[in-house]
mmCIF file of C-alpha atoms in Angstrom:
data_model
loop_
_atom_site.group_PDB
_atom_site.id
_atom_site.type_symbol
_atom_site.label_atom_id
_atom_site.label_comp_id
_atom_site.label_asym_id
_atom_site.label_seq_id
_atom_site.Cartn_x
_atom_site.Cartn_y
_atom_site.Cartn_z
ATOM 1 C CA MET U 1230 40.204 -41.377 -16.409
ATOM 2 C CA THR U 1231 36.896 -39.589 -15.997
ATOM 3 C CA LEU U 1232 36.095 -36.558 -13.883
ATOM 4 C CA PHE U 1233 34.410 -38.658 -11.173
ATOM 5 C CA ASP U 1234 36.884 -41.581 -11.001
ATOM 6 C CA VAL U 1235 38.451 -40.311 -7.796
ATOM 7 C CA HIS U 1236 35.003 -40.257 -6.176
ATOM 8 C CA PHE U 1237 34.055 -43.661 -7.581
ATOM 9 C CA SER U 1238 37.265 -45.158 -6.180
ATOM 10 C CA ALA U 1239 36.798 -43.581 -2.752
ATOM 11 C CA VAL U 1240 33.289 -45.026 -2.396
ATOM 12 C CA LEU U 1241 34.449 -48.474 -3.557
ATOM 13 C CA GLU U 1242 37.323 -48.411 -1.062
ATOM 14 C CA GLU U 1243 34.885 -47.619 1.742
ATOM 15 C CA ARG U 1244 32.658 -50.515 0.672
ATOM 16 C CA GLU U 1245 35.696 -52.776 0.678
ATOM 17 C CA ARG U 1246 36.545 -51.644 4.200
ATOM 18 C CA ILE U 1247 33.109 -52.456 5.636
ATOM 19 C CA GLY U 1248 32.621 -55.681 3.650
ATOM 20 C CA THR U 1249 29.823 -54.594 1.291
ATOM 21 C CA ARG U 1250 31.671 -54.264 -2.032
ATOM 22 C CA ARG U 1251 30.208 -56.438 -4.775
ATOM 23 C CA VAL U 1252 32.137 -58.130 -7.589
ATOM 24 C CA LEU U 1253 31.222 -60.269 -10.604
ATOM 25 C CA SER U 1254 32.480 -63.844 -11.066
ATOM 26 C CA ALA U 1255 31.937 -65.796 -14.280
ATOM 27 C CA VAL U 1256 30.646 -69.370 -14.034
ATOM 28 C CA THR U 1257 29.918 -72.345 -16.264
ATOM 29 C CA ARG U 1258 26.790 -74.311 -15.396
ATOM 30 C CA ASP U 1259 26.438 -78.071 -15.101
ATOM 31 C CA GLY U 1260 22.946 -78.949 -13.837
ATOM 32 C CA ARG U 1261 22.677 -78.187 -10.132
ATOM 33 C CA PHE U 1262 26.428 -77.562 -10.053
ATOM 34 C CA LEU U 1263 28.543 -74.800 -11.549
ATOM 35 C CA VAL U 1264 32.237 -74.284 -12.189
ATOM 36 C CA ARG U 1265 33.932 -71.095 -10.994
ATOM 37 C CA ASP U 1266 37.672 -70.496 -11.085
ATOM 38 C CA GLY U 1267 38.128 -74.168 -11.968
ATOM 39 C CA LYS U 1268 36.201 -75.422 -8.927
ATOM 40 C CA ARG U 1269 32.964 -77.431 -9.168
ATOM 41 C CA LEU U 1270 30.389 -76.099 -6.697
ATOM 42 C CA LEU U 1271 26.843 -76.990 -5.693
ATOM 43 C CA ASP U 1272 24.915 -73.816 -6.507
ATOM 44 C CA THR U 1273 22.782 -72.841 -3.506
ATOM 45 C CA SER U 1274 22.249 -69.236 -4.616
ATOM 46 C CA SER U 1275 20.288 -69.344 -7.869
ATOM 47 C CA ASN U 1276 16.513 -68.934 -8.137
ATOM 48 C CA ASP U 1277 16.109 -71.865 -10.555
ATOM 49 C CA TYR U 1278 13.880 -73.608 -8.022
ATOM 50 C CA LEU U 1279 12.620 -76.393 -10.300
ATOM 51 C CA GLY U 1280 15.743 -76.859 -12.404
ATOM 52 C CA LEU U 1281 13.971 -75.697 -15.556
ATOM 53 C CA ALA U 1282 16.775 -73.453 -16.821
ATOM 54 C CA ASP U 1283 18.495 -76.563 -18.212
ATOM 55 C CA HIS U 1284 15.351 -78.509 -19.137
ATOM 56 C CA PRO U 1285 15.445 -79.876 -22.708
ATOM 57 C CA ALA U 1286 11.860 -78.775 -23.416
ATOM 58 C CA LEU U 1287 12.755 -75.131 -22.710
ATOM 59 C CA ARG U 1288 15.969 -75.361 -24.716
ATOM 60 C CA GLU U 1289 14.192 -76.924 -27.681
ATOM 61 C CA ARG U 1290 11.264 -74.500 -27.799
ATOM 62 C CA ALA U 1291 13.524 -71.486 -27.343
ATOM 63 C CA ALA U 1292 15.682 -72.657 -30.256
ATOM 64 C CA ASP U 1293 12.653 -73.563 -32.380
ATOM 65 C CA TRP U 1294 10.954 -70.200 -31.886
ATOM 66 C CA ALA U 1295 14.201 -68.348 -32.621
ATOM 67 C CA LEU U 1296 14.552 -70.265 -35.891
ATOM 68 C CA ARG U 1297 10.891 -69.735 -36.811
ATOM 69 C CA PHE U 1298 10.344 -66.152 -35.667
ATOM 70 C CA GLY U 1299 13.801 -64.554 -35.559
ATOM 71 C CA THR U 1300 16.130 -63.282 -32.853
ATOM 72 C CA GLY U 1301 14.273 -60.131 -31.868
ATOM 73 C CA ALA U 1302 10.790 -58.635 -31.730
ATOM 74 C CA ARG U 1303 12.274 -55.518 -33.429
ATOM 75 C CA ALA U 1304 9.981 -52.971 -31.794
ATOM 76 C CA SER U 1305 7.929 -52.167 -28.733
ATOM 77 C CA ARG U 1306 4.606 -53.909 -28.275
ATOM 78 C CA LEU U 1307 2.592 -50.809 -29.241
ATOM 79 C CA VAL U 1308 4.519 -50.240 -32.475
ATOM 80 C CA SER U 1309 5.030 -53.495 -34.390
ATOM 81 C CA GLY U 1310 6.525 -55.711 -31.699
ATOM 82 C CA THR U 1311 3.428 -57.657 -30.678
ATOM 83 C CA MET U 1312 3.495 -61.111 -32.230
ATOM 84 C CA ALA U 1313 0.937 -63.885 -31.977
ATOM 85 C CA ILE U 1314 3.315 -65.726 -29.651
ATOM 86 C CA HIS U 1315 3.229 -62.823 -27.159
ATOM 87 C CA ARG U 1316 -0.529 -63.190 -26.911
ATOM 88 C CA GLN U 1317 -0.252 -66.981 -26.667
ATOM 89 C CA VAL U 1318 2.112 -66.745 -23.695
ATOM 90 C CA GLU U 1319 -0.012 -64.076 -21.995
ATOM 91 C CA LYS U 1320 -3.095 -66.290 -22.244
ATOM 92 C CA LYS U 1321 -1.208 -69.169 -20.608
ATOM 93 C CA ILE U 1322 0.002 -66.902 -17.793
ATOM 94 C CA ALA U 1323 -3.536 -65.652 -17.167
ATOM 95 C CA ALA U 1324 -4.759 -69.248 -16.960
ATOM 96 C CA LEU U 1325 -1.992 -70.215 -14.509
ATOM 97 C CA LYS U 1326 -2.789 -67.200 -12.319
ATOM 98 C CA ASN U 1327 -6.582 -67.691 -12.546
ATOM 99 C CA CYS U 1328 -7.032 -64.186 -13.979
ATOM 100 C CA GLU U 1329 -8.775 -62.633 -16.960
ATOM 101 C CA SER U 1330 -5.680 -61.215 -18.571
ATOM 102 C CA ALA U 1331 -1.897 -60.847 -18.372
ATOM 103 C CA LEU U 1332 0.728 -58.491 -19.775
ATOM 104 C CA LEU U 1333 4.399 -59.325 -20.353
ATOM 105 C CA PHE U 1334 7.300 -57.115 -19.227
ATOM 106 C CA ALA U 1335 11.042 -57.442 -19.761
ATOM 107 C CA THR U 1336 11.946 -57.941 -16.074
ATOM 108 C CA GLY U 1337 10.340 -57.981 -12.650
ATOM 109 C CA TRP U 1338 12.209 -54.826 -11.701
ATOM 110 C CA GLN U 1339 10.873 -53.052 -14.781
ATOM 111 C CA ALA U 1340 7.328 -54.208 -14.065
ATOM 112 C CA ASN U 1341 7.261 -53.038 -10.445
ATOM 113 C CA ALA U 1342 9.120 -49.821 -11.188
ATOM 114 C CA SER U 1343 6.688 -48.778 -13.916
ATOM 115 C CA VAL U 1344 3.367 -50.344 -12.894
ATOM 116 C CA LEU U 1345 3.223 -48.678 -9.475
ATOM 117 C CA PRO U 1346 3.636 -45.152 -10.914
ATOM 118 C CA ALA U 1347 0.894 -45.952 -13.441
ATOM 119 C CA LEU U 1348 -1.461 -47.060 -10.652
ATOM 120 C CA CYS U 1349 -0.621 -44.016 -8.550
ATOM 121 C CA ALA U 1350 -1.300 -41.745 -11.525
ATOM 122 C CA LEU U 1351 -4.789 -43.249 -11.706
ATOM 123 C CA SER U 1352 -5.540 -41.893 -8.248
ATOM 124 C CA THR U 1353 -4.588 -38.349 -9.193
ATOM 125 C CA ALA U 1354 -6.503 -38.544 -12.464
ATOM 126 C CA ARG U 1355 -9.698 -39.954 -10.954
ATOM 127 C CA THR U 1356 -9.800 -38.435 -7.479
ATOM 128 C CA GLY U 1357 -7.540 -35.413 -7.702
ATOM 129 C CA SER U 1358 -5.512 -36.745 -4.757
ATOM 130 C CA PRO U 1359 -2.331 -38.831 -4.465
ATOM 131 C CA ALA U 1360 -2.605 -42.556 -3.939
ATOM 132 C CA LEU U 1361 -2.216 -43.941 -0.439
ATOM 133 C CA VAL U 1362 0.256 -46.834 -0.748
ATOM 134 C CA PHE U 1363 0.529 -49.211 2.228
ATOM 135 C CA SER U 1364 3.742 -51.182 1.807
ATOM 136 C CA ASP U 1365 5.381 -54.015 3.750
ATOM 137 C CA ARG U 1366 8.724 -52.782 5.083
ATOM 138 C CA LEU U 1367 10.582 -55.762 3.619
ATOM 139 C CA ASN U 1368 9.225 -55.425 0.091
ATOM 140 C CA HIS U 1369 11.678 -55.808 -2.776
ATOM 141 C CA ALA U 1370 13.719 -52.766 -3.790
ATOM 142 C CA SER U 1371 11.870 -52.540 -7.112
ATOM 143 C CA LEU U 1372 8.572 -51.970 -5.284
ATOM 144 C CA HIS U 1373 10.089 -49.188 -3.191
ATOM 145 C CA HIS U 1374 11.581 -47.739 -6.364
ATOM 146 C CA GLY U 1375 8.182 -47.772 -8.058
ATOM 147 C CA CYS U 1376 6.720 -45.731 -5.223
ATOM 148 C CA ALA U 1377 9.637 -43.291 -5.368
ATOM 149 C CA ALA U 1378 9.178 -42.940 -9.119
ATOM 150 C CA ALA U 1379 5.506 -42.163 -8.495
ATOM 151 C CA GLY U 1380 6.546 -39.333 -6.185
ATOM 152 C CA ILE U 1381 4.541 -40.666 -3.249
ATOM 153 C CA ARG U 1382 5.602 -41.390 0.304
ATOM 154 C CA GLN U 1383 4.827 -44.958 1.296
ATOM 155 C CA ILE U 1384 2.860 -45.765 4.436
ATOM 156 C CA ARG U 1385 4.965 -48.692 5.614
ATOM 157 C CA PHE U 1386 3.653 -51.398 7.899
ATOM 158 C CA ARG U 1387 5.818 -53.702 9.976
ATOM 159 C CA HIS U 1388 6.781 -56.874 8.162
ATOM 160 C CA ASN U 1389 3.790 -59.229 7.878
ATOM 161 C CA ASP U 1390 2.110 -57.369 10.751
ATOM 162 C CA LEU U 1391 -1.489 -57.156 9.579
ATOM 163 C CA ALA U 1392 -2.667 -55.624 12.852
ATOM 164 C CA HIS U 1393 -0.288 -52.738 12.195
ATOM 165 C CA LEU U 1394 -1.545 -52.494 8.623
ATOM 166 C CA GLU U 1395 -5.135 -52.415 9.854
ATOM 167 C CA ASN U 1396 -4.300 -49.589 12.251
ATOM 168 C CA LEU U 1397 -2.679 -47.599 9.451
ATOM 169 C CA LEU U 1398 -5.657 -48.161 7.151
ATOM 170 C CA MET U 1399 -7.965 -46.957 9.910
ATOM 171 C CA ARG U 1400 -5.762 -43.927 10.593
ATOM 172 C CA GLU U 1401 -5.877 -42.894 6.932
ATOM 173 C CA ALA U 1402 -9.528 -43.836 6.359
ATOM 174 C CA ASP U 1403 -10.799 -40.262 5.983
ATOM 175 C CA LYS U 1404 -8.128 -39.152 3.514
ATOM 176 C CA PRO U 1405 -8.925 -38.865 -0.197
ATOM 177 C CA GLY U 1406 -7.129 -40.913 -2.862
ATOM 178 C CA LEU U 1407 -7.151 -44.509 -4.034
ATOM 179 C CA ARG U 1408 -5.700 -47.067 -1.612
ATOM 180 C CA ILE U 1409 -3.126 -49.667 -2.654
ATOM 181 C CA ILE U 1410 -1.720 -52.451 -0.441
ATOM 182 C CA VAL U 1411 1.628 -53.737 -1.744
ATOM 183 C CA THR U 1412 3.336 -56.922 -0.607
ATOM 184 C CA GLU U 1413 5.346 -59.896 -1.761
ATOM 185 C CA SER U 1414 3.758 -63.308 -1.320
ATOM 186 C CA VAL U 1415 7.137 -64.936 -0.602
ATOM 187 C CA PHE U 1416 9.783 -62.532 0.666
ATOM 188 C CA SER U 1417 13.008 -62.913 -1.250
ATOM 189 C CA MET U 1418 15.470 -62.398 1.608
ATOM 190 C CA ASP U 1419 13.602 -64.047 4.509
ATOM 191 C CA GLY U 1420 11.770 -66.886 2.757
ATOM 192 C CA ASP U 1421 8.552 -66.309 4.697
ATOM 193 C CA ARG U 1422 5.025 -65.807 3.339
ATOM 194 C CA ALA U 1423 2.364 -63.149 3.461
ATOM 195 C CA ASP U 1424 -1.158 -64.110 4.529
ATOM 196 C CA ILE U 1425 -2.877 -63.365 1.228
ATOM 197 C CA PRO U 1426 -6.458 -64.281 2.289
ATOM 198 C CA ALA U 1427 -6.169 -61.978 5.325
ATOM 199 C CA LEU U 1428 -4.750 -59.194 3.151
ATOM 200 C CA ARG U 1429 -7.662 -59.678 0.754
ATOM 201 C CA ALA U 1430 -10.087 -59.311 3.631
ATOM 202 C CA LEU U 1431 -8.416 -56.077 4.755
ATOM 203 C CA ALA U 1432 -8.377 -54.772 1.196
ATOM 204 C CA ASP U 1433 -12.102 -55.432 0.848
ATOM 205 C CA ARG U 1434 -12.873 -53.833 4.202
ATOM 206 C CA PHE U 1435 -10.990 -50.621 3.394
ATOM 207 C CA ASN U 1436 -11.728 -50.507 -0.339
ATOM 208 C CA ALA U 1437 -8.084 -51.009 -1.256
ATOM 209 C CA PHE U 1438 -6.387 -52.465 -4.336
ATOM 210 C CA LEU U 1439 -4.195 -55.490 -3.484
ATOM 211 C CA TYR U 1440 -0.866 -55.643 -5.383
ATOM 212 C CA VAL U 1441 1.133 -58.865 -4.813
ATOM 213 C CA ASP U 1442 4.627 -59.636 -6.083
ATOM 214 C CA GLU U 1443 4.620 -63.400 -6.700
ATOM 215 C CA ALA U 1444 8.176 -63.646 -8.092
ATOM 216 C CA HIS U 1445 9.305 -66.330 -5.631
ATOM 217 C CA ALA U 1446 5.989 -68.185 -5.349
ATOM 218 C CA THR U 1447 4.990 -68.705 -8.990
ATOM 219 C CA GLY U 1448 5.823 -72.220 -10.114
ATOM 220 C CA VAL U 1449 6.723 -73.350 -6.585
ATOM 221 C CA LEU U 1450 3.688 -72.842 -4.340
ATOM 222 C CA GLY U 1451 -0.080 -73.011 -4.631
ATOM 223 C CA PRO U 1452 -2.261 -75.377 -6.660
ATOM 224 C CA HIS U 1453 -0.176 -76.730 -9.564
ATOM 225 C CA GLY U 1454 2.421 -74.012 -9.029
ATOM 226 C CA GLY U 1455 0.057 -71.111 -9.607
ATOM 227 C CA GLY U 1456 1.375 -69.161 -6.599
ATOM 228 C CA LEU U 1457 -0.267 -68.047 -3.381
ATOM 229 C CA CYS U 1458 -2.729 -65.497 -4.774
ATOM 230 C CA GLU U 1459 -5.209 -67.993 -6.252
ATOM 231 C CA GLY U 1460 -7.105 -65.109 -7.840
ATOM 232 C CA LEU U 1461 -7.221 -63.113 -4.579
ATOM 233 C CA ALA U 1462 -4.973 -60.228 -5.675
ATOM 234 C CA ASP U 1463 -6.180 -57.371 -7.846
ATOM 235 C CA LEU U 1464 -2.767 -57.467 -9.488
ATOM 236 C CA ALA U 1465 -0.288 -60.351 -9.351
ATOM 237 C CA MET U 1466 3.193 -59.617 -10.624
ATOM 238 C CA GLY U 1467 5.624 -62.443 -11.284
ATOM 239 C CA THR U 1468 8.800 -63.308 -13.073
ATOM 240 C CA CYS U 1469 9.775 -65.948 -15.615
ATOM 241 C CA SER U 1470 13.411 -65.892 -14.497
ATOM 242 C CA LYS U 1471 13.103 -67.965 -11.340
ATOM 243 C CA ALA U 1472 11.052 -71.179 -11.120
ATOM 244 C CA LEU U 1473 10.107 -70.803 -14.804
ATOM 245 C CA GLY U 1474 13.771 -71.023 -15.763
ATOM 246 C CA GLY U 1475 13.849 -68.227 -18.346
ATOM 247 C CA MET U 1476 13.612 -64.465 -18.479
ATOM 248 C CA GLY U 1477 10.885 -61.839 -18.412
ATOM 249 C CA ALA U 1478 8.003 -60.867 -16.143
ATOM 250 C CA TYR U 1479 4.269 -60.310 -16.182
ATOM 251 C CA VAL U 1480 1.344 -58.719 -14.423
ATOM 252 C CA ALA U 1481 -1.959 -60.576 -14.261
ATOM 253 C CA GLY U 1482 -5.420 -59.385 -13.286
ATOM 254 C CA SER U 1483 -8.555 -58.003 -14.886
ATOM 255 C CA ALA U 1484 -8.764 -57.193 -18.591
ATOM 256 C CA PRO U 1485 -9.437 -53.455 -17.972
ATOM 257 C CA MET U 1486 -6.407 -53.253 -15.685
ATOM 258 C CA CYS U 1487 -4.086 -54.799 -18.264
ATOM 259 C CA GLU U 1488 -5.505 -52.502 -20.962
ATOM 260 C CA TYR U 1489 -4.906 -49.508 -18.685
ATOM 261 C CA LEU U 1490 -1.298 -50.574 -18.051
ATOM 262 C CA LEU U 1491 -0.468 -51.058 -21.716
ATOM 263 C CA ASN U 1492 -1.537 -47.424 -22.126
ATOM 264 C CA HIS U 1493 0.130 -46.010 -18.995
ATOM 265 C CA ALA U 1494 3.032 -48.187 -17.768
ATOM 266 C CA SER U 1495 6.177 -46.593 -19.186
ATOM 267 C CA GLY U 1496 8.234 -49.784 -18.856
ATOM 268 C CA PHE U 1497 5.808 -51.522 -21.201
ATOM 269 C CA ILE U 1498 5.239 -48.650 -23.609
ATOM 270 C CA TYR U 1499 8.867 -47.698 -24.222
ATOM 271 C CA SER U 1500 10.623 -51.102 -24.199
ATOM 272 C CA THR U 1501 11.249 -53.469 -27.072
ATOM 273 C CA ALA U 1502 9.100 -56.586 -26.784
ATOM 274 C CA LEU U 1503 10.526 -59.854 -25.475
ATOM 275 C CA PRO U 1504 12.261 -61.859 -28.246
ATOM 276 C CA PRO U 1505 10.963 -65.185 -29.624
ATOM 277 C CA ALA U 1506 13.589 -67.397 -27.952
ATOM 278 C CA VAL U 1507 12.688 -65.985 -24.531
ATOM 279 C CA LEU U 1508 8.987 -66.462 -25.264
ATOM 280 C CA GLY U 1509 9.605 -70.056 -26.329
ATOM 281 C CA ALA U 1510 11.254 -70.873 -23.018
ATOM 282 C CA ILE U 1511 8.391 -69.259 -21.082
ATOM 283 C CA ASP U 1512 5.808 -71.123 -23.163
ATOM 284 C CA ALA U 1513 7.467 -74.492 -22.532
ATOM 285 C CA ALA U 1514 7.794 -73.765 -18.802
ATOM 286 C CA LEU U 1515 4.104 -72.893 -18.562
ATOM 287 C CA ASP U 1516 3.290 -76.285 -20.084
ATOM 288 C CA LEU U 1517 5.517 -78.074 -17.570
ATOM 289 C CA ILE U 1518 4.721 -76.196 -14.337
ATOM 290 C CA PRO U 1519 1.259 -77.752 -13.719
ATOM 291 C CA THR U 1520 2.750 -81.258 -14.079
ATOM 292 C CA MET U 1521 5.539 -80.811 -11.495
ATOM 293 C CA ASP U 1522 3.788 -81.582 -8.198
ATOM 294 C CA ASP U 1523 6.393 -84.241 -7.335
ATOM 295 C CA GLU U 1524 9.229 -81.755 -7.783
ATOM 296 C CA ARG U 1525 7.412 -79.193 -5.639
ATOM 297 C CA THR U 1526 6.862 -81.784 -2.915
ATOM 298 C CA ASN U 1527 10.543 -82.745 -2.928
ATOM 299 C CA LEU U 1528 11.580 -79.091 -2.798
ATOM 300 C CA SER U 1529 9.310 -78.489 0.186
ATOM 301 C CA HIS U 1530 10.577 -81.567 2.051
ATOM 302 C CA GLN U 1531 14.246 -80.727 1.436
ATOM 303 C CA SER U 1532 13.673 -77.144 2.597
ATOM 304 C CA GLN U 1533 12.039 -78.341 5.814
ATOM 305 C CA TYR U 1534 14.868 -80.799 6.407
ATOM 306 C CA LEU U 1535 17.549 -78.136 5.885
ATOM 307 C CA ARG U 1536 15.844 -75.754 8.320
ATOM 308 C CA ALA U 1537 15.614 -78.502 10.928
ATOM 309 C CA LEU U 1538 19.307 -79.363 10.586
ATOM 310 C CA LEU U 1539 20.394 -75.716 10.797
ATOM 311 C CA GLN U 1540 18.157 -75.024 13.775
ATOM 312 C CA ASP U 1541 19.560 -78.116 15.515
ATOM 313 C CA GLY U 1542 22.942 -76.451 14.989
ATOM 314 C CA LYS U 1543 21.657 -73.352 16.843
ATOM 315 C CA LEU U 1544 21.431 -71.232 13.686
ATOM 316 C CA GLU U 1545 18.679 -68.693 12.986
ATOM 317 C CA THR U 1546 16.663 -69.203 9.787
ATOM 318 C CA LEU U 1547 14.311 -66.277 10.463
ATOM 319 C CA GLY U 1548 10.697 -66.989 9.506
ATOM 320 C CA SER U 1549 11.425 -69.118 6.453
ATOM 321 C CA THR U 1550 8.731 -71.593 5.399
ATOM 322 C CA THR U 1551 9.709 -71.885 1.737
ATOM 323 C CA GLN U 1552 12.549 -72.903 -0.592
ATOM 324 C CA ILE U 1553 14.437 -69.741 0.448
ATOM 325 C CA VAL U 1554 16.327 -70.511 3.672
ATOM 326 C CA PRO U 1555 18.306 -67.615 5.165
ATOM 327 C CA VAL U 1556 21.032 -68.214 7.731
ATOM 328 C CA LEU U 1557 21.418 -65.081 9.824
ATOM 329 C CA ILE U 1558 25.065 -64.142 10.407
ATOM 330 C CA GLY U 1559 24.854 -60.451 11.361
ATOM 331 C CA ASP U 1560 28.279 -59.012 10.595
ATOM 332 C CA ALA U 1561 28.955 -58.468 6.869
ATOM 333 C CA LYS U 1562 32.637 -59.436 6.983
ATOM 334 C CA ARG U 1563 31.866 -62.625 8.911
ATOM 335 C CA ALA U 1564 29.186 -63.513 6.359
ATOM 336 C CA LEU U 1565 31.753 -63.056 3.582
ATOM 337 C CA ALA U 1566 34.286 -65.229 5.397
ATOM 338 C CA ILE U 1567 31.738 -68.018 5.888
ATOM 339 C CA SER U 1568 30.702 -67.755 2.247
ATOM 340 C CA LYS U 1569 34.346 -68.171 1.181
ATOM 341 C CA GLY U 1570 34.694 -71.134 3.515
ATOM 342 C CA LEU U 1571 31.665 -72.760 1.928
ATOM 343 C CA GLU U 1572 33.207 -72.307 -1.502
ATOM 344 C CA GLU U 1573 36.296 -74.175 -0.299
ATOM 345 C CA ALA U 1574 33.943 -76.927 0.877
ATOM 346 C CA GLY U 1575 32.269 -77.146 -2.542
ATOM 347 C CA PHE U 1576 29.203 -74.900 -2.144
ATOM 348 C CA LEU U 1577 28.357 -71.567 -3.715
ATOM 349 C CA SER U 1578 26.392 -69.519 -1.197
ATOM 350 C CA ILE U 1579 26.577 -65.786 -1.706
ATOM 351 C CA ALA U 1580 26.687 -63.571 1.378
ATOM 352 C CA ILE U 1581 23.809 -61.081 1.298
ATOM 353 C CA ARG U 1582 24.868 -57.841 2.969
ATOM 354 C CA PRO U 1583 23.587 -54.312 3.515
ATOM 355 C CA PRO U 1584 22.156 -52.355 1.794
ATOM 356 C CA THR U 1585 20.265 -55.332 0.292
ATOM 357 C CA VAL U 1586 19.273 -56.293 3.847
ATOM 358 C CA PRO U 1587 19.064 -54.087 6.955
ATOM 359 C CA PRO U 1588 22.248 -53.251 8.916
ATOM 360 C CA ASN U 1589 23.616 -56.061 11.089
ATOM 361 C CA THR U 1590 21.483 -58.712 9.352
ATOM 362 C CA ALA U 1591 23.988 -60.027 6.793
ATOM 363 C CA ARG U 1592 23.139 -63.592 5.929
ATOM 364 C CA LEU U 1593 23.631 -66.581 3.727
ATOM 365 C CA ARG U 1594 20.594 -66.851 1.470
ATOM 366 C CA LEU U 1595 20.161 -70.484 0.526
ATOM 367 C CA ALA U 1596 17.877 -70.914 -2.474
ATOM 368 C CA LEU U 1597 17.116 -74.599 -2.959
ATOM 369 C CA ASP U 1598 16.524 -76.556 -6.136
ATOM 370 C CA ALA U 1599 14.131 -79.485 -6.558
ATOM 371 C CA LEU U 1600 17.074 -81.444 -7.997
ATOM 372 C CA TYR U 1601 18.956 -81.458 -4.669
ATOM 373 C CA THR U 1602 19.328 -84.799 -2.921
ATOM 374 C CA THR U 1603 19.117 -85.536 0.790
ATOM 375 C CA ALA U 1604 22.893 -86.052 0.750
ATOM 376 C CA ASP U 1605 23.321 -82.548 -0.725
ATOM 377 C CA ILE U 1606 21.224 -81.051 2.070
ATOM 378 C CA GLU U 1607 23.064 -82.895 4.831
ATOM 379 C CA ALA U 1608 26.497 -81.950 3.488
ATOM 380 C CA LEU U 1609 25.462 -78.309 3.097
ATOM 381 C CA ALA U 1610 24.076 -78.076 6.626
ATOM 382 C CA GLU U 1611 27.162 -79.723 8.116
ATOM 383 C CA ALA U 1612 29.484 -77.319 6.301
ATOM 384 C CA ILE U 1613 27.521 -74.240 7.409
ATOM 385 C CA ILE U 1614 27.312 -75.329 11.045
ATOM 386 C CA THR U 1615 31.031 -76.116 11.154
ATOM 387 C CA LEU U 1616 32.055 -72.815 9.565
ATOM 388 C CA THR U 1617 29.805 -70.690 11.787
ATOM 389 C CA GLN U 1618 31.429 -72.320 14.802
ATOM 390 C CA GLU U 1619 34.955 -71.813 13.475
ATOM 391 C CA ILE U 1620 34.647 -68.262 12.127
ATOM 392 C CA SER U 1621 33.841 -65.762 14.856
ATOM 393 C CA THR U 1622 34.683 -62.451 13.127
#
């Protein structure tokens, strides 16, 4: 027992009561399926959008690079952890993102949480005033955390409401400090998209730096899977743990920006470099991504079909236009009950509840895979529609 155990237990009991307690469940993977508690389930919750996590090319290169270069980088990048293969992967990322340069990080959370404070510090150093950060209300928690770590109060605009953003930029136009607009290109809980060209136009008009989190777009959307930025963002952040099937993250942009971040982003400076096996998987994925237009087309078609089926069943899929298809449930306990019902029907669909999403917007977050068949989509939609009709509370 520790001093705080009684407090820990009380908070967990309250979460249990309101249906927001989280638990871990071990699984064994088998392609687009997984096995949990002895039951084989179609996994509709992972972010492995192109099925690359099990691709033989990624497995082989990860194993090869581990055998050739060892199991760990042994140090941070600025000590002795930078290997030639780190630079090789960064060059490939920069090419995919149509940018001058790229810089690897351990995770997307780490990148956002440490890059934003570094950018905000630039404002204080160069202008003597805090940065003005204009942030979409539905941005990922790591982006909000980065602003909190920077000690600045975000100027939040309504989700994807560029007229509201424009009004806020105009309202703050006379204030000192560098301006930063922060958004996701594909929003992880709603599956909708930001209008990147329009954001670029606003950024240019108000002399603002455009920061775009491309975690859920890279590999899936844009020309040859390059994402939605197409060189329009000043900084594009992305992950290698979703459509790229591995682990790690990056920022891409100008060479001076990346050089500044390797000197000022604490998450880069004070973390051990990514290990060779992880780099091998990323490298193989970057070779494959530009060749996977057929898989992207299938993923898009299946996503559209699923939305149509769910909407025919009178279910709300919010503003989704991508491979992320939310099904709005509302009540957290009802979302959990429907999720459990889906598991009995052979589908793993995790209920997303507050505080991950706003109160009373608990949902099923369906994350599709290019390997899904039309039969998979039809069976999934039928099960969800049936369960939402049967389970009222």
